[in-house]
């Protein structure tokens, strides 16, 4: 018998199969689990580069990008394999600024792995798909972050409910201006 929140769980919490890629992208956050996953994928040979994105935040001493870079280096990822984008303040900027870094390095993002918080997976994927070239293939490898929020427990705790419902609300609100613009042009 389905649980009443299964439709939300299935929409928000998902992952894809992984394939060899040009780069592993990490939308900024102060959660070491993101770089831990990216480093594991790097060491498996999934992609030759990791690009963490994220600017200054009160959660880390430097920038989210630098914080994640330091985690990666301690996990044995060579510093030259970790690109950096340290200005982004939201997911749209993570995507936009990361694409700019790739373009500057002449890296064509044909296939990319998106490593993100599991409850952020839907919005992160939609945002990067909106910004990156349409032909880019995205693989999604979500992680359970330091909040411990998962598909199986998010509806059992007030804080976890807030994290997931905030993301669900953003999925609707985030793209409204773009949808209106596309709708008025078509």
Coordinates of C-alpha atoms in Angstrom, one line a residue:
X1 CA 0.0 0.0 0.0
X2 CA 1.5 3.4 -1.0
X3 CA 2.4 5.8 1.7
X4 CA 0.7 9.3 1.4
X5 CA 4.0 11.1 0.7
X6 CA 5.4 8.6 -1.9
X7 CA 4.7 11.0 -4.7
X8 CA 6.8 13.8 -3.1
X9 CA 9.5 11.3 -2.1
X10 CA 9.7 9.9 -5.6
X11 CA 9.8 13.3 -7.2
X12 CA 12.4 14.9 -4.9
X13 CA 14.7 11.9 -4.1
X14 CA 16.1 10.2 -7.1
X15 CA 19.3 9.2 -8.7
X16 CA 20.4 8.0 -12.1
X17 CA 22.8 5.4 -13.4
X18 CA 26.3 6.8 -13.8
X19 CA 28.5 6.8 -16.9
X20 CA 31.9 8.2 -17.9
X21 CA 31.7 11.9 -17.9
X22 CA 33.7 15.0 -18.7
X23 CA 33.4 16.6 -15.2
X24 CA 31.8 16.1 -11.8
X25 CA 29.8 19.2 -10.8
X26 CA 28.9 20.1 -7.2
X27 CA 26.4 22.9 -6.5
X28 CA 27.9 24.7 -3.5
X29 CA 27.2 23.6 0.1
X30 CA 29.1 23.2 3.3
X31 CA 28.5 19.5 3.4
X32 CA 31.7 17.3 3.1
X33 CA 29.6 14.4 2.0
X34 CA 29.4 16.0 -1.5
X35 CA 33.1 16.0 -2.1
X36 CA 33.4 12.6 -0.5
X37 CA 31.1 11.2 -3.2
X38 CA 32.8 13.2 -5.9
X39 CA 36.3 12.0 -4.8
X40 CA 35.0 8.4 -4.8
X41 CA 33.7 8.8 -8.3
X42 CA 36.9 10.5 -9.4
X43 CA 39.0 7.7 -8.0
X44 CA 36.7 5.2 -9.9
X45 CA 37.6 7.0 -13.1
X46 CA 34.1 8.3 -13.8
X47 CA 35.5 11.8 -14.7
X48 CA 38.9 13.5 -14.8
X49 CA 37.8 16.7 -13.2
X50 CA 35.7 17.9 -10.3
X51 CA 34.1 21.4 -10.2
X52 CA 32.8 22.5 -6.8
X53 CA 30.8 25.8 -7.0
X54 CA 30.0 28.2 -4.2
X55 CA 31.0 31.5 -2.7
X56 CA 31.3 32.9 0.8
X57 CA 28.9 31.7 3.4
X58 CA 28.7 31.9 7.2
X59 CA 28.9 28.1 7.3
X60 CA 32.6 27.9 6.3
X61 CA 35.6 30.1 6.9
X62 CA 36.5 30.6 3.2
X63 CA 34.1 29.8 0.3
X64 CA 32.0 26.7 -0.3
X65 CA 34.2 25.9 -3.3
X66 CA 37.4 26.2 -1.2
X67 CA 35.9 24.1 1.6
X68 CA 35.0 21.3 -0.8
X69 CA 38.4 21.6 -2.6
X70 CA 40.2 21.1 0.7
X71 CA 38.0 18.0 1.5
X72 CA 38.9 16.6 -2.0
X73 CA 42.6 17.1 -1.6
X74 CA 42.6 15.4 1.8
X75 CA 40.8 12.5 0.1
X76 CA 43.6 12.1 -2.5
X77 CA 42.2 14.1 -5.4
X78 CA 45.1 16.0 -7.0
X79 CA 44.5 19.8 -6.7
X80 CA 44.9 20.2 -10.5
X81 CA 41.9 17.9 -11.0
X82 CA 39.7 20.3 -8.9
X83 CA 38.5 23.3 -10.7
X84 CA 37.0 26.2 -8.7
X85 CA 34.1 28.5 -9.0
X86 CA 33.9 30.7 -5.9
X87 CA 31.3 33.4 -6.5
X88 CA 28.0 31.7 -6.8
X89 CA 25.3 32.4 -4.1
X90 CA 22.5 30.2 -5.4
X91 CA 21.8 27.2 -7.6
X92 CA 21.3 29.2 -10.8
X93 CA 24.6 30.9 -10.2
X94 CA 26.3 27.6 -9.5
X95 CA 25.1 26.3 -12.9
X96 CA 25.8 29.6 -14.8
X97 CA 29.2 30.2 -13.3
X98 CA 30.3 26.6 -13.6
X99 CA 29.4 26.5 -17.3
X100 CA 31.5 29.7 -17.7
X101 CA 34.5 28.1 -16.0
X102 CA 34.2 25.1 -18.3
X103 CA 33.9 27.3 -21.4
X104 CA 37.0 29.3 -20.3
X105 CA 38.9 26.0 -19.9
X106 CA 37.6 24.8 -23.3
X107 CA 35.9 21.8 -21.7
X108 CA 32.8 20.7 -23.6
X109 CA 30.3 19.3 -21.0
X110 CA 28.9 16.5 -23.2
X111 CA 28.3 14.3 -20.1
X112 CA 28.4 15.4 -16.5
X113 CA 27.8 14.0 -13.1
X114 CA 25.9 16.2 -10.7
X115 CA 26.7 15.4 -7.1
X116 CA 24.2 17.1 -4.8
X117 CA 22.2 16.8 -1.6
X118 CA 19.5 14.2 -2.1
X119 CA 16.6 16.5 -1.4
X120 CA 18.1 19.1 -3.7
X121 CA 18.5 16.7 -6.6
X122 CA 15.4 17.7 -8.5
X123 CA 16.0 21.4 -8.4
X124 CA 19.7 21.0 -9.1
X125 CA 19.1 18.9 -12.1
X126 CA 16.4 21.2 -13.5
X127 CA 18.6 24.2 -13.0
X128 CA 21.7 22.8 -14.6
X129 CA 19.6 21.4 -17.5
X130 CA 18.1 24.9 -18.0
X131 CA 21.6 26.6 -18.1
X132 CA 23.8 24.0 -19.8
X133 CA 23.5 23.1 -23.5
X134 CA 20.5 21.0 -24.3
X135 CA 22.6 18.2 -25.6
X136 CA 24.4 17.7 -22.2
X137 CA 23.7 14.4 -20.6
X138 CA 23.3 14.6 -16.8
X139 CA 23.9 11.8 -14.4
X140 CA 22.7 12.5 -10.8
X141 CA 24.6 11.0 -7.8
X142 CA 22.9 12.4 -4.7
X143 CA 24.2 12.1 -1.1
X144 CA 22.6 12.2 2.3
X145 CA 24.1 15.3 3.8
X146 CA 25.0 16.2 7.4
X147 CA 21.3 16.7 8.3
X148 CA 20.7 13.0 7.8
X149 CA 17.6 13.7 5.6
X150 CA 16.6 10.8 3.4
X151 CA 13.7 9.4 1.3
X152 CA 12.8 7.1 4.2
X153 CA 12.8 9.6 7.1
X154 CA 12.2 13.1 5.8
X155 CA 8.5 13.1 6.8
X156 CA 9.2 12.0 10.4
X157 CA 11.0 15.1 11.7
X158 CA 10.0 18.7 11.6
X159 CA 13.4 20.0 10.5
X160 CA 13.6 17.4 7.7
X161 CA 10.1 18.2 6.6
X162 CA 11.1 21.8 6.3
X163 CA 14.2 21.0 4.2
X164 CA 12.3 18.9 1.7
X165 CA 9.2 21.1 1.5
X166 CA 11.4 24.2 1.1
X167 CA 13.1 22.5 -1.9
X168 CA 9.7 21.4 -3.3
X169 CA 8.4 24.9 -3.1
X170 CA 11.6 26.2 -4.8
X171 CA 11.1 23.8 -7.7
X172 CA 7.8 25.5 -8.4
X173 CA 8.9 29.1 -7.8
X174 CA 12.4 28.9 -9.2
X175 CA 11.4 28.4 -12.7
X176 CA 8.3 30.6 -12.9
X177 CA 9.9 33.6 -14.7
X178 CA 11.6 31.3 -17.2
X179 CA 8.3 29.4 -17.9
X180 CA 6.4 32.7 -18.4
X181 CA 9.1 33.9 -20.7
X182 CA 9.0 30.7 -22.8
X183 CA 5.2 30.7 -22.8
X184 CA 5.0 34.3 -24.0
X185 CA 7.5 33.6 -26.8
X186 CA 5.8 30.4 -28.0

